[in-house]
Amino acid sequence: MALHCTECGFVNGEGANYCQRCGALLERADAPGAAGGDPVTATYRIDEAGELIPVEMGQVTAHGPALVIRAGGGRVGESFPVQGERMSIGRRPDSEVFLDDVTVSRDHALMIARGGDWYLDDCGSLNGTYVNRARIESHRLEEGDEVQVGKYKLTFHAR
């Protein structure tokens, strides 16, 4: 059964989860979370040896918000819990969210806590930082916001 994208109308193949044209999440009648079920997010972390360790979304956000890669770089599902009051995003190897691709600036963006809310600030990146497909300089993040940094799409999850 083909799936029509509710964002752009593109007809996607049977097994698609995201629109091949615009990247929007496709609504599926049989998907977890459809028709009143609980949504399921598969995520993992990388341990010191470089091994993938599956984790539950509740564990990722147990101590605060997190970013989860939704698309890009073959790293779908990798999670980055926020530790502390700020988290750097960029191509610099010591970034908390290290995204190794030329579409990402060395110091691309910064997540920072302000007055109990989390904000995403662009750090003057060449390709820009986007939240829900709109280019931003600074944006207050909310549960489920889509963050785009270069070719990577990440989802913001609050506690």
Short mmCIF file of C-alpha atoms in Angstrom, two decimals:
data_model
loop_
_atom_site.label_atom_id
_atom_site.label_comp_id
_atom_site.label_asym_id
_atom_site.label_seq_id
_atom_site.Cartn_x
_atom_site.Cartn_y
_atom_site.Cartn_z
CA MET A 1 0.00 0.00 0.00
CA ALA A 2 1.45 3.38 -1.02
CA LEU A 3 1.61 6.15 1.58
CA HIS A 4 0.75 9.74 0.71
CA CYS A 5 2.72 12.43 2.53
CA THR A 6 0.43 14.78 4.47
CA GLU A 7 2.98 17.59 4.04
CA CYS A 8 3.69 17.58 0.29
CA GLY A 9 1.40 14.89 -1.19
CA PHE A 10 4.22 12.74 -2.59
CA VAL A 11 3.34 9.04 -3.02
CA ASN A 12 5.89 6.97 -1.09
CA GLY A 13 6.60 3.24 -1.21
CA GLU A 14 5.01 0.73 1.13
CA GLY A 15 7.85 0.42 3.65
CA ALA A 16 8.67 4.13 3.95
CA ASN A 17 8.56 5.85 7.34
CA TYR A 18 9.57 9.30 6.07
CA CYS A 19 8.63 11.10 2.85
CA GLN A 20 11.24 10.63 0.14
CA ARG A 21 10.63 14.18 -1.13
CA CYS A 22 10.34 16.36 1.99
CA GLY A 23 11.40 14.08 4.88
CA ALA A 24 8.15 14.41 6.87
CA LEU A 25 7.07 11.53 9.12
CA LEU A 26 4.46 9.45 7.29
CA GLU A 27 1.22 8.62 9.08
CA ARG A 28 0.63 4.86 9.09
CA ALA A 29 -2.53 3.17 10.31
CA ASP A 30 -0.54 0.11 11.47
CA ALA A 31 2.33 2.02 13.08
CA PRO A 32 2.95 1.99 16.86
CA GLY A 33 1.21 5.02 18.26
CA ALA A 34 -1.52 4.98 15.59
CA ALA A 35 -5.13 4.55 16.66
CA GLY A 36 -4.44 5.26 20.33
CA GLY A 37 -1.33 3.10 20.91
CA ASP A 38 1.81 4.39 22.57
CA PRO A 39 4.44 5.86 20.23
CA VAL A 40 7.76 4.01 20.10
CA THR A 41 11.12 5.68 19.49
CA ALA A 42 14.11 3.40 18.91
CA THR A 43 17.35 4.95 20.08
CA TYR A 44 20.86 3.99 21.08
CA ARG A 45 24.08 5.36 22.50
CA ILE A 46 27.67 4.52 21.61
CA ASP A 47 29.84 3.15 24.41
CA GLU A 48 33.57 3.74 24.95
CA ALA A 49 34.46 0.80 22.65
CA GLY A 50 32.30 2.17 19.81
CA GLU A 51 29.57 -0.45 20.28
CA LEU A 52 25.88 0.44 19.82
CA ILE A 53 23.90 0.06 23.06
CA PRO A 54 20.08 0.10 22.66
CA VAL A 55 18.33 2.32 25.22
CA GLU A 56 14.72 3.18 25.98
CA MET A 57 13.60 6.75 25.30
CA GLY A 58 12.64 7.10 28.98
CA GLN A 59 16.24 6.34 29.99
CA VAL A 60 17.58 8.93 27.54
CA THR A 61 15.36 11.69 28.93
CA ALA A 62 15.37 10.55 32.59
CA HIS A 63 17.67 13.39 33.69
CA GLY A 64 16.74 16.03 31.11
CA PRO A 65 16.13 16.65 27.44
CA ALA A 66 17.88 14.92 24.54
CA LEU A 67 18.38 15.13 20.79
CA VAL A 68 17.85 12.00 18.68
CA ILE A 69 19.07 11.74 15.08
CA ARG A 70 16.10 11.08 12.79
CA ALA A 71 17.91 11.23 9.43
CA GLY A 72 21.39 11.74 8.01
CA GLY A 73 24.82 10.19 8.06
CA GLY A 74 23.67 6.62 8.65
CA ARG A 75 23.23 7.37 12.37
CA VAL A 76 19.43 7.27 12.70
CA GLY A 77 18.45 6.61 16.31
CA GLU A 78 21.64 7.84 17.96
CA SER A 79 20.74 9.87 21.04
CA PHE A 80 22.47 12.76 22.80
CA PRO A 81 21.18 13.47 26.33
CA VAL A 82 21.82 17.03 27.51
CA GLN A 83 24.22 17.08 30.44
CA GLY A 84 24.54 20.40 32.21
CA GLU A 85 23.27 23.78 31.10
CA ARG A 86 24.56 23.76 27.51
CA MET A 87 25.41 21.38 24.69
CA SER A 88 27.51 22.19 21.63
CA ILE A 89 26.59 20.89 18.17
CA GLY A 90 29.10 20.85 15.34
CA ARG A 91 31.86 19.25 13.31
CA ARG A 92 34.49 19.89 16.00
CA PRO A 93 35.44 16.46 17.47
CA ASP A 94 34.98 17.70 21.06
CA SER A 95 31.37 18.85 20.40
CA GLU A 96 28.80 17.12 22.61
CA VAL A 97 26.85 16.41 19.40
CA PHE A 98 29.62 15.63 16.90
CA LEU A 99 28.24 15.59 13.33
CA ASP A 100 31.11 14.77 10.97
CA ASP A 101 29.99 16.17 7.62
CA VAL A 102 31.01 19.18 5.49
CA THR A 103 27.42 20.51 5.66
CA VAL A 104 27.96 21.11 9.39
CA SER A 105 30.10 24.00 10.67
CA ARG A 106 32.78 23.33 13.31
CA ASP A 107 30.80 25.36 15.85
CA HIS A 108 27.35 25.11 14.29
CA ALA A 109 24.82 25.53 17.10
CA LEU A 110 24.41 25.56 20.85
CA MET A 111 21.61 24.26 23.07
CA ILE A 112 21.40 26.33 26.23
CA ALA A 113 19.08 26.48 29.25
CA ARG A 114 17.47 29.87 29.86
CA GLY A 115 14.85 30.45 32.54
CA GLY A 116 13.72 26.83 32.70
CA ASP A 117 13.39 26.46 28.92
CA TRP A 118 15.83 25.10 26.33
CA TYR A 119 16.93 27.27 23.43
CA LEU A 120 18.80 26.43 20.26
CA ASP A 121 21.13 29.19 19.07
CA ASP A 122 22.85 29.22 15.68
CA CYS A 123 26.56 30.08 16.07
CA GLY A 124 26.95 31.86 12.72
CA SER A 125 26.97 28.63 10.72
CA LEU A 126 27.37 28.79 6.95
CA ASN A 127 24.38 26.55 6.11
CA GLY A 128 22.14 27.76 8.94
CA THR A 129 20.23 25.99 11.69
CA TYR A 130 16.57 25.12 11.21
CA VAL A 131 13.75 24.26 13.59
CA ASN A 132 10.61 22.80 12.02
CA ARG A 133 11.96 23.81 8.58
CA ALA A 134 12.37 27.51 9.49
CA ARG A 135 15.85 29.07 9.69
CA ILE A 136 16.56 30.39 13.17
CA GLU A 137 19.05 32.53 15.03
CA SER A 138 17.62 31.54 18.44
CA HIS A 139 14.56 29.40 19.13
CA ARG A 140 12.84 28.06 22.28
CA LEU A 141 12.60 24.29 21.84
CA GLU A 142 9.47 22.27 22.52
CA GLU A 143 8.85 18.52 22.67
CA GLY A 144 9.05 16.97 19.21
CA ASP A 145 10.68 19.94 17.44
CA GLU A 146 12.65 18.93 14.35
CA VAL A 147 16.15 20.41 14.36
CA GLN A 148 18.15 20.44 11.12
CA VAL A 149 21.91 20.91 11.22
CA GLY A 150 23.47 20.42 7.80
CA LYS A 151 22.20 17.14 6.36
CA TYR A 152 21.20 15.83 9.82
CA LYS A 153 17.65 15.96 11.14
CA LEU A 154 17.26 15.53 14.87
CA THR A 155 14.24 15.50 17.17
CA PHE A 156 14.19 17.34 20.49
CA HIS A 157 12.71 15.32 23.35
CA ALA A 158 12.03 16.92 26.73
CA ARG A 159 11.74 14.93 29.94
#
